[in-house]
Coordinates of C-alpha atoms and ligand atoms in Angstrom, one line a residue:
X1 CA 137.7 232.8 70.6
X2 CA 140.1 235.9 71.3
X3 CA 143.6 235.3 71.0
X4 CA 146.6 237.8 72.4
X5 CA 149.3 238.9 70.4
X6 CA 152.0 239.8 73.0
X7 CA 154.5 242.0 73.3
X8 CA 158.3 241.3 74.9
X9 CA 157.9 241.4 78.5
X10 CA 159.1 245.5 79.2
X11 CA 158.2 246.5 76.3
X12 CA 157.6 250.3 76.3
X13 CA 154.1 251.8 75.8
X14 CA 154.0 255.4 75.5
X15 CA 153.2 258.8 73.7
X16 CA 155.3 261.8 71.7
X17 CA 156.0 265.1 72.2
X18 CA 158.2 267.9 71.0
X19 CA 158.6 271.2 73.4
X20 CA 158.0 273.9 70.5
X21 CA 154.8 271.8 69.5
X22 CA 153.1 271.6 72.8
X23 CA 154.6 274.0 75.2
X24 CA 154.0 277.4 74.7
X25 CA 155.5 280.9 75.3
X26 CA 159.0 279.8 73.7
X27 CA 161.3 282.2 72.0
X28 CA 163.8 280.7 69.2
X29 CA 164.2 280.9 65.9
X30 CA 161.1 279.0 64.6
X31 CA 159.0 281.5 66.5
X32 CA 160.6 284.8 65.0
X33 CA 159.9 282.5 61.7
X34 CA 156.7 282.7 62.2
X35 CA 155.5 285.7 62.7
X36 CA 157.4 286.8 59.6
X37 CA 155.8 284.0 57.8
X38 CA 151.9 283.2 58.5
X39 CA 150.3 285.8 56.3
X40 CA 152.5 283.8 53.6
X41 CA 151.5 280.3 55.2
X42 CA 147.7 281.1 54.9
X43 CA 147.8 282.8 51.6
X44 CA 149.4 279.7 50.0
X45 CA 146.9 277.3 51.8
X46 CA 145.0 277.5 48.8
X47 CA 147.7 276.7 46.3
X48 CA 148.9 273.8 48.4
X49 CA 145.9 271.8 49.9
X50 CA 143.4 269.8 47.9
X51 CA 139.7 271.7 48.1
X52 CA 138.3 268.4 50.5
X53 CA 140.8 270.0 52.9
X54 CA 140.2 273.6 52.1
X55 CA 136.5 273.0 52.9
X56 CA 136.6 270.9 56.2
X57 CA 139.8 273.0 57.9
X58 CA 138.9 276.7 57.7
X59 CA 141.9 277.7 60.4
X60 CA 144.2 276.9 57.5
X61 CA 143.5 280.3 56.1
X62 CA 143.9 282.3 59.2
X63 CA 147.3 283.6 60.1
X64 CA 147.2 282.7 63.6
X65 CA 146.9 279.2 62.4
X66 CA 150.8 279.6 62.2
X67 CA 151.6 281.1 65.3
X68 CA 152.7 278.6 67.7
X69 CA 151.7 280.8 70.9
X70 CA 150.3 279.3 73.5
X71 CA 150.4 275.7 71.7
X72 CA 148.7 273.3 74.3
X73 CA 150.2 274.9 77.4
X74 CA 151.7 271.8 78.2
X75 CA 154.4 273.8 80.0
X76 CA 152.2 274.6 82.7
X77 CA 149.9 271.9 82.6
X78 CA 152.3 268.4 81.6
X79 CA 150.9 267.0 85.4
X80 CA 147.6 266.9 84.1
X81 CA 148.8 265.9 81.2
X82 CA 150.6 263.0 82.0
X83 CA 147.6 262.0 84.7
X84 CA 146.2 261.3 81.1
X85 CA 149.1 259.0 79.8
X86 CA 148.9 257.6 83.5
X87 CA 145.1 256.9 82.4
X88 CA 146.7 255.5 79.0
X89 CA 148.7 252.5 81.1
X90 CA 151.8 253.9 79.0
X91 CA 154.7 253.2 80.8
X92 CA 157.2 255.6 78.8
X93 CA 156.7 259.0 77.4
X94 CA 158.6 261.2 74.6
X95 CA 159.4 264.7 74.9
X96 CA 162.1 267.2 74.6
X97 CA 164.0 269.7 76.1
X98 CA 163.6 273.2 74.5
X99 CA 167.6 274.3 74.1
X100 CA 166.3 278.0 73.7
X101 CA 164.7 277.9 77.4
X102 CA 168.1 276.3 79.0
X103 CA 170.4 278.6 77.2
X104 CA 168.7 282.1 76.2
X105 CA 172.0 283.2 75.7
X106 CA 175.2 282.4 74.6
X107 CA 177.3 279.9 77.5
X108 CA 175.0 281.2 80.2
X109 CA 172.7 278.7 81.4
X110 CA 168.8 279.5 83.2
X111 CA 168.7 277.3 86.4
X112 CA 164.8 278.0 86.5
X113 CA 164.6 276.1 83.4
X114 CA 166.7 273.4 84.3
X115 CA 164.6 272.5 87.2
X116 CA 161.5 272.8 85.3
X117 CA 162.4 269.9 83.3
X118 CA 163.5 268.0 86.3
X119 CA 160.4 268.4 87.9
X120 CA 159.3 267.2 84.3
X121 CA 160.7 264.0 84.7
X122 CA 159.8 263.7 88.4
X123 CA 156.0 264.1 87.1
X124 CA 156.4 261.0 84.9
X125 CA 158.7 258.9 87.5
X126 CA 155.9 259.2 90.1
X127 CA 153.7 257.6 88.0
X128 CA 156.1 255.3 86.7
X129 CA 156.6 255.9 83.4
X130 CA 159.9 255.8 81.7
X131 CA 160.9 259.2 80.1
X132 CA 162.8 259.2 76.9
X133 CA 164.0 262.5 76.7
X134 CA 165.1 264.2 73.3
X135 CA 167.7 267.0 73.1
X136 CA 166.9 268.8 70.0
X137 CA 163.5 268.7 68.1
X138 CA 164.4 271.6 65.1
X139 CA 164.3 274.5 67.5
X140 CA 167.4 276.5 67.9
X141 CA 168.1 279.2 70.2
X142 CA 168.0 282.7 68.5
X143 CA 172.0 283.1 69.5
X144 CA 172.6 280.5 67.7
X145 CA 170.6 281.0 64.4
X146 CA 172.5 284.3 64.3
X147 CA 175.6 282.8 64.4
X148 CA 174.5 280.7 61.2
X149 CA 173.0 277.6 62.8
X150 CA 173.7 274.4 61.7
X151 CA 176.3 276.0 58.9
X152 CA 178.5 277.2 61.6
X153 CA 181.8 275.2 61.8
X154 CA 181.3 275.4 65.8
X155 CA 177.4 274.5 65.7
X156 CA 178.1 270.7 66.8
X157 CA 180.5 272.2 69.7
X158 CA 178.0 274.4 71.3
X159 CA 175.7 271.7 70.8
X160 CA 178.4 269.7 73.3
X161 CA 177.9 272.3 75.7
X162 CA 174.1 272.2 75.9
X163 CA 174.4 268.2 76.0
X164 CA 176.8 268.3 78.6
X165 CA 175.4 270.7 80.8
X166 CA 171.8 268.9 80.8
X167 CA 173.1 265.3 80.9
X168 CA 175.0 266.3 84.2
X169 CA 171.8 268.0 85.3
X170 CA 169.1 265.0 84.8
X171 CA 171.6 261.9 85.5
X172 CA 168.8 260.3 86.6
X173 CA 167.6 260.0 82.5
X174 CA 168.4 256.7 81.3
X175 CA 166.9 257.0 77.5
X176 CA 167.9 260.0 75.3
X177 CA 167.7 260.9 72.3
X178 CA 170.4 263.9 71.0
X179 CA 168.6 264.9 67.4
X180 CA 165.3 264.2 66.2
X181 CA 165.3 263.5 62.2
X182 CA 168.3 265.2 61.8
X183 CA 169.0 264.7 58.5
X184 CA 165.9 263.8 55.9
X185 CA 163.4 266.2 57.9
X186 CA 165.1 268.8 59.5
X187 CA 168.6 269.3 57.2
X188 CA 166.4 268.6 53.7
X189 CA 163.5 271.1 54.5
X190 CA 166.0 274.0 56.3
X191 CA 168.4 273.8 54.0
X192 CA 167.6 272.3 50.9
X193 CA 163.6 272.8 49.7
X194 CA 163.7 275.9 52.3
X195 CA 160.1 275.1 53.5
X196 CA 161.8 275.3 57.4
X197 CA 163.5 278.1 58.9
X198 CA 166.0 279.0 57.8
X199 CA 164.7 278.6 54.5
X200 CA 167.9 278.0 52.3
X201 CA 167.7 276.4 49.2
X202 CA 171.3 274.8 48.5
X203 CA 172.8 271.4 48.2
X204 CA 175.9 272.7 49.6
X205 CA 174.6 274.0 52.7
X206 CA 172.6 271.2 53.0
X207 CA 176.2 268.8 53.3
X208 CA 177.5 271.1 55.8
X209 CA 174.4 270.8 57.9
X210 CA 174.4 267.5 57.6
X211 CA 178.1 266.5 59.0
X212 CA 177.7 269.3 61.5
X213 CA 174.8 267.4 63.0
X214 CA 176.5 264.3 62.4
X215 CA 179.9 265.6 64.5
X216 CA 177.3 267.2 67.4
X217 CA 175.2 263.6 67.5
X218 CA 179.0 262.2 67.9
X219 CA 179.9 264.2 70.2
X220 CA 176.7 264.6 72.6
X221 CA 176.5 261.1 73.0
X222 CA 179.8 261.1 74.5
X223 CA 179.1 263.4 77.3
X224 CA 176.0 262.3 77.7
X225 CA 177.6 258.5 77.9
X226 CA 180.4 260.5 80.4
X227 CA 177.8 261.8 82.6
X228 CA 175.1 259.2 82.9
X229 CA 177.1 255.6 82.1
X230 CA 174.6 253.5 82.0
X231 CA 172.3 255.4 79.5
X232 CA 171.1 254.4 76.0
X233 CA 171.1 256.8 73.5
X234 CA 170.2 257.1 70.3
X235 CA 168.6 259.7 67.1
X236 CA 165.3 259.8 65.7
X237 CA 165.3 258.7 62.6
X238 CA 162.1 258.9 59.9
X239 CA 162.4 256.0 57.8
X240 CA 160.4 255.7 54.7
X241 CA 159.1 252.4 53.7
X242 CA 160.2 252.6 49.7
X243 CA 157.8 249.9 47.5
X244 CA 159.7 249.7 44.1
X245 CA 157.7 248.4 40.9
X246 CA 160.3 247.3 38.2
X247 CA 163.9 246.9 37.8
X248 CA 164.3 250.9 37.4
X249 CA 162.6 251.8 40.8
X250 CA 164.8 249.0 42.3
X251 CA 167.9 250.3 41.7
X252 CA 166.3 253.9 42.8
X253 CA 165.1 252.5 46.1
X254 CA 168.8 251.0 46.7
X255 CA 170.2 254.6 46.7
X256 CA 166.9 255.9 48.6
X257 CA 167.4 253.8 50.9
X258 CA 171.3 254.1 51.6
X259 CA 170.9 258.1 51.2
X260 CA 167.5 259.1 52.2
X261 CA 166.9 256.5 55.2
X262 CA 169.8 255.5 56.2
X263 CA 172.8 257.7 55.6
X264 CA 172.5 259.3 59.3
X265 CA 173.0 255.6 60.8
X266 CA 175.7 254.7 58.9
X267 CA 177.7 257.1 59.2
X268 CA 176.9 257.9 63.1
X269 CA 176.9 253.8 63.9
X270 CA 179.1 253.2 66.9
X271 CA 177.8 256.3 68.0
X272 CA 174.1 254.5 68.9
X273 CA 172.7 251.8 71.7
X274 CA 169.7 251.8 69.7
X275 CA 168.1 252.7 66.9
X276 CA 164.8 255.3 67.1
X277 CA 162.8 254.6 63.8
X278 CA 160.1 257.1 63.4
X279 CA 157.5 255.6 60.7
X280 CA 154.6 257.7 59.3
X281 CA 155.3 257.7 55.1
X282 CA 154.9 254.6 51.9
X283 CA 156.4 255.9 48.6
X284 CA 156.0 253.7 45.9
X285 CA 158.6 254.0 43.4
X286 CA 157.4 252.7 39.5
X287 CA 160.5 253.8 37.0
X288 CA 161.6 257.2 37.5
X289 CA 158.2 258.4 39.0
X290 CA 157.5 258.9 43.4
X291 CA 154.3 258.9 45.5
X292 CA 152.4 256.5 43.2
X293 CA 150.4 255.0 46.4
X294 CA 147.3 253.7 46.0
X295 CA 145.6 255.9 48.6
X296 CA 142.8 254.4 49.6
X297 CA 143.0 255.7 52.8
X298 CA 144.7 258.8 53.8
X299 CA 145.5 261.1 56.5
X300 CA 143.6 264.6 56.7
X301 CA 147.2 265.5 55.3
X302 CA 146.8 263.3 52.7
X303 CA 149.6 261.1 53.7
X304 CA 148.6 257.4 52.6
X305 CA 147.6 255.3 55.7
X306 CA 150.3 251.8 55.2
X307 CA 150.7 250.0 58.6
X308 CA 152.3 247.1 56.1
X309 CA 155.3 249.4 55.6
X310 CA 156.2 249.5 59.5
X311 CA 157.1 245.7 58.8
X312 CA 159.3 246.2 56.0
X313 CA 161.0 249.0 57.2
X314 CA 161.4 246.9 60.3
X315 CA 162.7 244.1 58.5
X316 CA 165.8 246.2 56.7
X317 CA 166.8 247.5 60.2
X318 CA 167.1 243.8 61.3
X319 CA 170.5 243.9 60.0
X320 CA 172.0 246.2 62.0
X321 CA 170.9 244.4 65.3
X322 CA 170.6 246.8 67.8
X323 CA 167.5 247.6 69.8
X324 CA 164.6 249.5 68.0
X325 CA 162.1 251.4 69.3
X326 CA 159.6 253.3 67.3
X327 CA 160.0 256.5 68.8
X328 CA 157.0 258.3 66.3
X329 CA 154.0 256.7 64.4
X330 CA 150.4 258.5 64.1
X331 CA 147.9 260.5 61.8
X332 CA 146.5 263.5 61.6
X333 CA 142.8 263.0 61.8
X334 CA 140.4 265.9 63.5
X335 CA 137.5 263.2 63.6
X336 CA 138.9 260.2 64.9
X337 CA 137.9 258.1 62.2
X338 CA 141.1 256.0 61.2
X339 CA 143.2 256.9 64.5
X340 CA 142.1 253.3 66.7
X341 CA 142.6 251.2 63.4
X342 CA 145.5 252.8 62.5
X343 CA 147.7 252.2 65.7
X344 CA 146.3 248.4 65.5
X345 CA 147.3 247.9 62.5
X346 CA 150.8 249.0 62.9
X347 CA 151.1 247.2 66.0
X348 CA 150.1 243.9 64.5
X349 CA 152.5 244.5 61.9
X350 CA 155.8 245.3 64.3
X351 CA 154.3 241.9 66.3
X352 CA 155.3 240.0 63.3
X353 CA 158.7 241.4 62.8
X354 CA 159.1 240.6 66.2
X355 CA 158.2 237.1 66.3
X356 CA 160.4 237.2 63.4
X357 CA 163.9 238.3 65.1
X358 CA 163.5 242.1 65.1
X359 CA 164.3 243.6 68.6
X360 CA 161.6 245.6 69.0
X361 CA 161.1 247.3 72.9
X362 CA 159.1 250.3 72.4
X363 CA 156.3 252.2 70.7
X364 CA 155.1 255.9 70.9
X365 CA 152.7 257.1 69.9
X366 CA 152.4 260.2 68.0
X367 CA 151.3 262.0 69.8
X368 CA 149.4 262.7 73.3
X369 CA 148.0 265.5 72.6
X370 CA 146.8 267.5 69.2
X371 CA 149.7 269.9 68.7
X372 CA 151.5 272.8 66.7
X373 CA 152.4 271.1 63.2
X374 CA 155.0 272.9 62.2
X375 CA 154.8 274.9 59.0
X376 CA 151.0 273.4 58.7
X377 CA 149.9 275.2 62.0
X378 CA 147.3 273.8 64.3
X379 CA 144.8 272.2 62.1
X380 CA 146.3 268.8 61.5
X381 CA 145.0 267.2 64.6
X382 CA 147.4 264.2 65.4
X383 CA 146.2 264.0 69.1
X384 CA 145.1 261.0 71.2
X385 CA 143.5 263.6 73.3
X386 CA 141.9 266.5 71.9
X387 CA 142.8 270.1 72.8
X388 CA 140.1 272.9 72.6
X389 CA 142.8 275.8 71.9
X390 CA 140.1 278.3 72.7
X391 CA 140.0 276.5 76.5
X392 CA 142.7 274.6 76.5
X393 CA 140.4 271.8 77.8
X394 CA 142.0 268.4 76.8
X395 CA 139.2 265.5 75.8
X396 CA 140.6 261.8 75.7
X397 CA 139.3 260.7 72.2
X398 CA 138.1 257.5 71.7
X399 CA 140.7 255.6 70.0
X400 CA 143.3 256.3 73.7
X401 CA 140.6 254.7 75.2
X402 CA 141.7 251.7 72.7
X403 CA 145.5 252.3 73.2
X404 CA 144.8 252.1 76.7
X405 CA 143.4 248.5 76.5
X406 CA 146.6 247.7 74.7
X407 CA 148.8 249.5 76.4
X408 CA 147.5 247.6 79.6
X409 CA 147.4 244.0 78.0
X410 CA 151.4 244.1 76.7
X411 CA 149.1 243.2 73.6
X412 CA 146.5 242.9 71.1
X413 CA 143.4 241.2 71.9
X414 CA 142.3 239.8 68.4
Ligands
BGC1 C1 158.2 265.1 63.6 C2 157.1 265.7 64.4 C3 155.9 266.0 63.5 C4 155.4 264.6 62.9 C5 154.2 264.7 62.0 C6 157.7 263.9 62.7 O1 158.5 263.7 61.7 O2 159.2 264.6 64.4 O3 157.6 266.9 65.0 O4 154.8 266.6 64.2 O5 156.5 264.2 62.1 O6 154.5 265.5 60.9

């Protein structure tokens, strides 16, 4: 006999985008990155990937692997696109607005662009799905890089001005989202490893990053609350699920967890109507040692597949008792293999923190469509539909066909 794990009535069913990853034909400072950068990026592919990967993803080893170009052409094609989320019974979808297109330069602001994105939004309301729409998603206009980006003193104030100027625009946006992974993503890998543009490698930096991003969430979430009063807004935040084995790697998840996941939150609390928890990575924690996962199944990225840790990480957000939704959770896998078991194993998972207590309203997918993965390139295909990027002819892969059923059921049929 099949049995149906529901879902709260309302809860949100939907996909994830970010502008620079799908769009196309954007000029900021990730794309000057990369065109000084992809000989580097494929040269190192061999130094950094394990040989099963070198052997099945050949593109990884071609420069224009790196280039984000054309991405998926989403920009000119997000009707059809969103026919396809239409197809998917999601109700919601995730994307952002590219800051670079809306303010090419300094205080003056491209009206064009601005309507694009309401027409955007018109596209999904039509077919009545609820956008969530995120400010910032690590792109930066070039003006502002030059000015020192996130280092400048004045970064969170222009920030403001971007905020303000598209929350009085789209008032019709009831979910936003200022910052995606401001802080253990986007601050840690800019400024501290230097894997991300702009490539610094200081801890010091890396602080004044942090509480500039921490003032500009602050402060866009009061204009955005000025201009649109009944909105909910929030940040993205990744949140790692931390396993500790032994007293040692207890007392290290404690700080991990009030540094690494958490910090952001804390010190921005007031400043959120809910909580977006992003989930894709398990580190187990044994003594001093990290990463000692089992592995048995991984991600063509090699990231550990875990849907146990969405629970847990769950369960710790409890506490704060504001509404969650999961605004990321996916894999990168070309062949489809994991992608339907995956998502249903996650879901069953966030079921039973809900029927636990854990407010829980919304889940996206990441993400609709195979995309540009950042410093990785094209490869790593974490679509629900597949993109030919020679065509751009999207195919709807077998596991959406799955979400779909879900999607459409408020539930799991198991
Ligand atoms: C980011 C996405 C990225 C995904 C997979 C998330 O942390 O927000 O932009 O594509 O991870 O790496």
């Amino acid at each position: 006999m099949s049995n149906l794990l529901k879902f709260p009535d309302g809860f949100l069913w939907g996909t994830a985008t970010s502008a620079h990853q799908v769009e196309g034909d954007n000029l900021n400072d990730w794309t000057e990155w990369e065109k000084e950068n992809a000989e580097r990026l494929a040269r190192e592919a061999r130094i950094y990937w394990q040989p099963w990967q070198q052997k099945k993803f050949l593109e990884m080893f071609s420069p224009e692997n790196y280039i984000s170009g054309r991405a998926t052409d989403h920009y000119n094609r997000y009707e059809e696109d969103f026919d396809l989320a239409k197809v998917m019974n999601n109700n919601a979808h995730r994307f952002s607005i590219e800051w670079s297109r809306i303010e090419p330069e300094e205080g003056k602001f491209d009206e064009k662009e601005i309507e694009h994105y309401r027409q955007v939004i018109w596209a999904l309301k039509k077919r009545g799905i609820e956008p969530f729409v995120t400010l910032w998603h690590y792109t930066n206009p070039i003006w502002f890089q030059k000015k020192g980006g996130w280092l400048n003193k004045n970064s969170p104030k222009y920030f403001e001005r971007y905020a303000n100027k598209i929350s009085r625009s789209l008032q019709n946006v009831k979910f936003w989202i200022t910052l995606n992974e401001p802080d253990d993503i986007y601050a840690f890998y800019a400024y501290y490893t230097g894997r991300y543009p702009p490539q610094e490698k200081s801890f010091r930096k890396t602080w004044r990053a942090l509480n500039n991003l921490v003032s500009a969430h602050k402060k866009a979430y009061r204009k955005i609350h000025e201009n649109c009063p009944s909105s909910m807004v929030g940040f993205a935040n990744n949140i790692i699920y931390f396993e500790s084995k032994g007293i040692i790697a207890r007392i290290i998840k404690i700080f991990a967890n009030k540094y690494w996941n958490f910090w952001f939150l804390r010190k921005t609390f007031s400043y959120n109507d809910f909580i977006g928890c992003s989930f894709y990575r398990h580190n187990t924690l044994s003594s001093f040692k990290v990463n000692q996962n089992e592995n048995i199944e991984t991600t063509d990225i090699g990231w550990e597949i875990y849907p146990k840790g969405i629970y847990y990480v769950l369960k710790e957000l409890k506490k704060y008792q504001k509404p969650i939704y999961i605004t990321e959770n996916g894999l990168a896998d070309a062949q489809d293999k994991y992608r339907e078991k995956f998502i249903i194993g996650h879901l069953n998972w966030i079921h039973k923190a809900i029927t636990e207590g854990v407010d829980v309203r919304g889940y996206f997918y990441w993400s609709l469509l195979d995309n540009f993965e950042w410093d990785k390139g094209f490869w790593p295909r974490f679509g629900l539909v597949e993109i030919d990027y020679q065509t751009m002819e999207r195919k709807v892969r077998p596991s959406a066909q799955e979400y779909a059923k879900i999607c459409k059921n408020n539930g799991l049929i198991t």
